[in-house]
Amino acid sequence: MSDPVVPNPQPGSHRKKWIIRLGIVAVAMVGFAFLQVPLFRVFCTHLGIYVPADQKLAASTGPASPRTVTVSFSGVQADGMGIIFHPESTMQTVHVGQRAENHFVFENDSDKTVYFRAIHDIYPFQAATHLALIQCFCFTNQAMAPHTKKTLPVIYQVNRGMTQLISRVSIMYTLEPLAANAPAQEPSPIKQLLSGGAPGGE
């Protein structure tokens, strides 16, 4: 007696299964791409690796707290830039939830116009998610004519979400040289929001 004939699956059904599988893979890849940055931050935080501060952090609203935090300021520049800069106050004690202001003095000691950008870092890294830079020269590219001097403000706020385990925060600026035709930085959305659209770089 001959074996029963098993019908072959329809070619269309086979293609449909592969299309469904490819669709699932595509969705998974898109989801993984969106999760890369959050997972990277969680991984770095768990290992104690510093993640650069987010300039879009908003200042919290409401009354200031009686609790205080000490904020220190410092800066370094690349060799041969010709720019000398320093904070007017190297250390400030501020109330959590209250806006504070400091100033940096810049001087071009060279015989040429210098173009540069300030990059800021906040330490310890856990504080970066709770310190809002409301107005800062680091939001825009800078240019200084030979032998000129100017003072630029930094308005900031330590938000109330800052853990009580942190009592000292450091803000360090690094100056990086730019070409004369370097594209302008995009203004920070939070800077526009909190300043009512008024320019705040200088």
mmCIF file of N, CA and C in Angstrom, residues 37-86:
data_model
loop_
_atom_site.group_PDB
_atom_site.id
_atom_site.type_symbol
_atom_site.label_atom_id
_atom_site.label_comp_id
_atom_site.label_asym_id
_atom_site.label_seq_id
_atom_site.Cartn_x
_atom_site.Cartn_y
_atom_site.Cartn_z
ATOM 1 N N VAL A 37 20.487 54.964 23.778
ATOM 2 C CA VAL A 37 20.971 56.069 24.612
ATOM 3 C C VAL A 37 20.576 55.888 26.072
ATOM 4 N N PRO A 38 19.274 55.611 26.406
ATOM 5 C CA PRO A 38 18.940 55.384 27.814
ATOM 6 C C PRO A 38 19.707 54.228 28.430
ATOM 7 N N LEU A 39 19.857 53.118 27.700
ATOM 8 C CA LEU A 39 20.582 51.982 28.239
ATOM 9 C C LEU A 39 22.048 52.320 28.445
ATOM 10 N N PHE A 40 22.608 53.120 27.517
ATOM 11 C CA PHE A 40 23.999 53.539 27.654
ATOM 12 C C PHE A 40 24.187 54.366 28.917
ATOM 13 N N ARG A 41 23.265 55.304 29.176
ATOM 14 C CA ARG A 41 23.372 56.141 30.377
ATOM 15 C C ARG A 41 23.232 55.302 31.650
ATOM 16 N N VAL A 42 22.284 54.362 31.648
ATOM 17 C CA VAL A 42 22.108 53.503 32.822
ATOM 18 C C VAL A 42 23.360 52.670 33.065
ATOM 19 N N PHE A 43 23.920 52.118 31.991
ATOM 20 C CA PHE A 43 25.116 51.297 32.109
ATOM 21 C C PHE A 43 26.283 52.112 32.652
ATOM 22 N N CYS A 44 26.488 53.325 32.100
ATOM 23 C CA CYS A 44 27.590 54.172 32.545
ATOM 24 C C CYS A 44 27.399 54.604 33.992
ATOM 25 N N THR A 45 26.161 54.961 34.352
ATOM 26 C CA THR A 45 25.896 55.381 35.728
ATOM 27 C C THR A 45 26.179 54.245 36.699
ATOM 28 N N HIS A 46 25.807 53.021 36.311
ATOM 29 C CA HIS A 46 26.036 51.870 37.184
ATOM 30 C C HIS A 46 27.520 51.629 37.411
ATOM 31 N N LEU A 47 28.326 51.888 36.375
ATOM 32 C CA LEU A 47 29.764 51.667 36.484
ATOM 33 C C LEU A 47 30.506 52.884 37.016
ATOM 34 N N GLY A 48 29.780 53.995 37.224
ATOM 35 C CA GLY A 48 30.441 55.195 37.730
ATOM 36 C C GLY A 48 31.146 55.983 36.652
ATOM 37 N N ILE A 49 30.736 55.810 35.386
ATOM 38 C CA ILE A 49 31.357 56.534 34.285
ATOM 39 C C ILE A 49 30.579 57.819 34.038
ATOM 40 N N TYR A 50 31.298 58.935 33.885
ATOM 41 C CA TYR A 50 30.655 60.233 33.697
ATOM 42 C C TYR A 50 29.986 60.326 32.337
ATOM 43 N N VAL A 51 28.759 60.839 32.313
ATOM 44 C CA VAL A 51 28.024 61.116 31.082
ATOM 45 C C VAL A 51 27.849 62.618 30.982
ATOM 46 N N PRO A 52 28.222 63.250 29.844
ATOM 47 C CA PRO A 52 28.157 64.707 29.728
ATOM 48 C C PRO A 52 26.791 65.269 30.066
ATOM 49 N N ALA A 53 26.813 66.496 30.588
ATOM 50 C CA ALA A 53 25.579 67.143 31.019
ATOM 51 C C ALA A 53 24.691 67.490 29.835
ATOM 52 N N ASP A 54 23.393 67.523 30.102
ATOM 53 C CA ASP A 54 22.402 67.877 29.094
ATOM 54 C C ASP A 54 22.053 69.351 29.233
ATOM 55 N N GLN A 55 22.313 70.140 28.182
ATOM 56 C CA GLN A 55 22.054 71.568 28.240
ATOM 57 C C GLN A 55 20.560 71.875 28.236
ATOM 58 N N LYS A 56 19.701 70.914 27.917
ATOM 59 C CA LYS A 56 18.278 71.163 27.821
ATOM 60 C C LYS A 56 17.549 70.981 29.151
ATOM 61 N N LEU A 57 18.305 70.721 30.213
ATOM 62 C CA LEU A 57 17.684 70.522 31.512
ATOM 63 C C LEU A 57 16.989 71.797 31.972
ATOM 64 N N ALA A 58 15.732 71.685 32.395
ATOM 65 C CA ALA A 58 14.956 72.843 32.821
ATOM 66 C C ALA A 58 15.163 73.111 34.303
ATOM 67 N N ALA A 59 15.097 74.388 34.666
ATOM 68 C CA ALA A 59 15.167 74.765 36.077
ATOM 69 C C ALA A 59 13.834 74.462 36.732
ATOM 70 N N SER A 60 13.884 73.881 37.925
ATOM 71 C CA SER A 60 12.650 73.579 38.644
ATOM 72 C C SER A 60 12.029 74.863 39.174
ATOM 73 N N THR A 61 10.730 74.834 39.369
ATOM 74 C CA THR A 61 10.005 76.001 39.849
ATOM 75 C C THR A 61 9.582 75.797 41.295
ATOM 76 N N GLY A 62 9.165 76.891 41.926
ATOM 77 C CA GLY A 62 8.732 76.803 43.311
ATOM 78 C C GLY A 62 9.713 77.488 44.240
ATOM 79 N N PRO A 63 9.385 77.563 45.523
ATOM 80 C CA PRO A 63 10.254 78.252 46.483
ATOM 81 C C PRO A 63 11.573 77.528 46.673
ATOM 82 N N ALA A 64 12.612 78.308 46.995
ATOM 83 C CA ALA A 64 13.936 77.738 47.220
ATOM 84 C C ALA A 64 13.961 76.969 48.536
ATOM 85 N N SER A 65 14.873 76.037 48.618
ATOM 86 C CA SER A 65 15.034 75.222 49.818
ATOM 87 C C SER A 65 16.060 75.883 50.752
ATOM 88 N N PRO A 66 15.931 75.690 52.059
ATOM 89 C CA PRO A 66 16.967 76.201 52.975
ATOM 90 C C PRO A 66 18.291 75.460 52.835
ATOM 91 N N ARG A 67 18.253 74.304 52.200
ATOM 92 C CA ARG A 67 19.478 73.532 51.992
ATOM 93 C C ARG A 67 20.395 74.246 51.009
ATOM 94 N N THR A 68 21.708 74.172 51.245
ATOM 95 C CA THR A 68 22.675 74.823 50.369
ATOM 96 C C THR A 68 23.634 73.805 49.762
ATOM 97 N N VAL A 69 24.176 74.183 48.601
ATOM 98 C CA VAL A 69 25.173 73.379 47.896
ATOM 99 C C VAL A 69 26.314 74.311 47.492
ATOM 100 N N THR A 70 27.538 73.859 47.618
ATOM 101 C CA THR A 70 28.699 74.641 47.200
ATOM 102 C C THR A 70 29.044 74.299 45.760
ATOM 103 N N VAL A 71 29.116 75.318 44.908
ATOM 104 C CA VAL A 71 29.411 75.136 43.486
ATOM 105 C C VAL A 71 30.752 75.799 43.183
ATOM 106 N N SER A 72 31.677 75.042 42.632
ATOM 107 C CA SER A 72 32.983 75.588 42.259
ATOM 108 C C SER A 72 33.092 75.698 40.747
ATOM 109 N N PHE A 73 33.879 76.686 40.282
ATOM 110 C CA PHE A 73 34.040 76.974 38.857
ATOM 111 C C PHE A 73 35.519 76.956 38.493
ATOM 112 N N SER A 74 35.816 76.423 37.313
ATOM 113 C CA SER A 74 37.195 76.407 36.824
ATOM 114 C C SER A 74 37.174 76.331 35.306
ATOM 115 N N GLY A 75 38.343 76.540 34.698
ATOM 116 C CA GLY A 75 38.409 76.491 33.244
ATOM 117 C C GLY A 75 39.818 76.216 32.749
ATOM 118 N N VAL A 76 39.892 75.539 31.607
ATOM 119 C CA VAL A 76 41.168 75.268 30.953
ATOM 120 C C VAL A 76 40.999 75.573 29.472
ATOM 121 N N GLN A 77 42.111 75.891 28.809
ATOM 122 C CA GLN A 77 42.068 76.166 27.382
ATOM 123 C C GLN A 77 43.204 75.435 26.680
ATOM 124 N N ALA A 78 43.049 75.243 25.381
ATOM 125 C CA ALA A 78 44.080 74.569 24.600
ATOM 126 C C ALA A 78 45.327 75.448 24.531
ATOM 127 N N ASP A 79 46.480 74.807 24.456
ATOM 128 C CA ASP A 79 47.735 75.541 24.380
ATOM 129 C C ASP A 79 47.792 76.395 23.117
ATOM 130 N N GLY A 80 48.327 77.597 23.262
ATOM 131 C CA GLY A 80 48.543 78.456 22.108
ATOM 132 C C GLY A 80 47.324 79.211 21.623
ATOM 133 N N MET A 81 46.189 79.132 22.348
ATOM 134 C CA MET A 81 44.981 79.842 21.904
ATOM 135 C C MET A 81 45.103 81.347 22.066
ATOM 136 N N GLY A 82 45.817 81.780 23.092
ATOM 137 C CA GLY A 82 45.935 83.214 23.348
ATOM 138 C C GLY A 82 44.821 83.767 24.205
ATOM 139 N N ILE A 83 43.894 82.913 24.626
ATOM 140 C CA ILE A 83 42.776 83.344 25.472
ATOM 141 C C ILE A 83 43.083 83.014 26.935
ATOM 142 N N ILE A 84 42.940 84.012 27.789
ATOM 143 C CA ILE A 84 43.044 83.819 29.227
ATOM 144 C C ILE A 84 41.652 84.021 29.802
ATOM 145 N N PHE A 85 41.168 83.085 30.614
ATOM 146 C CA PHE A 85 39.836 83.264 31.197
ATOM 147 C C PHE A 85 39.792 82.654 32.582
ATOM 148 N N HIS A 86 38.938 83.216 33.417
ATOM 149 C CA HIS A 86 38.812 82.740 34.790
ATOM 150 C C HIS A 86 37.479 83.204 35.354
#
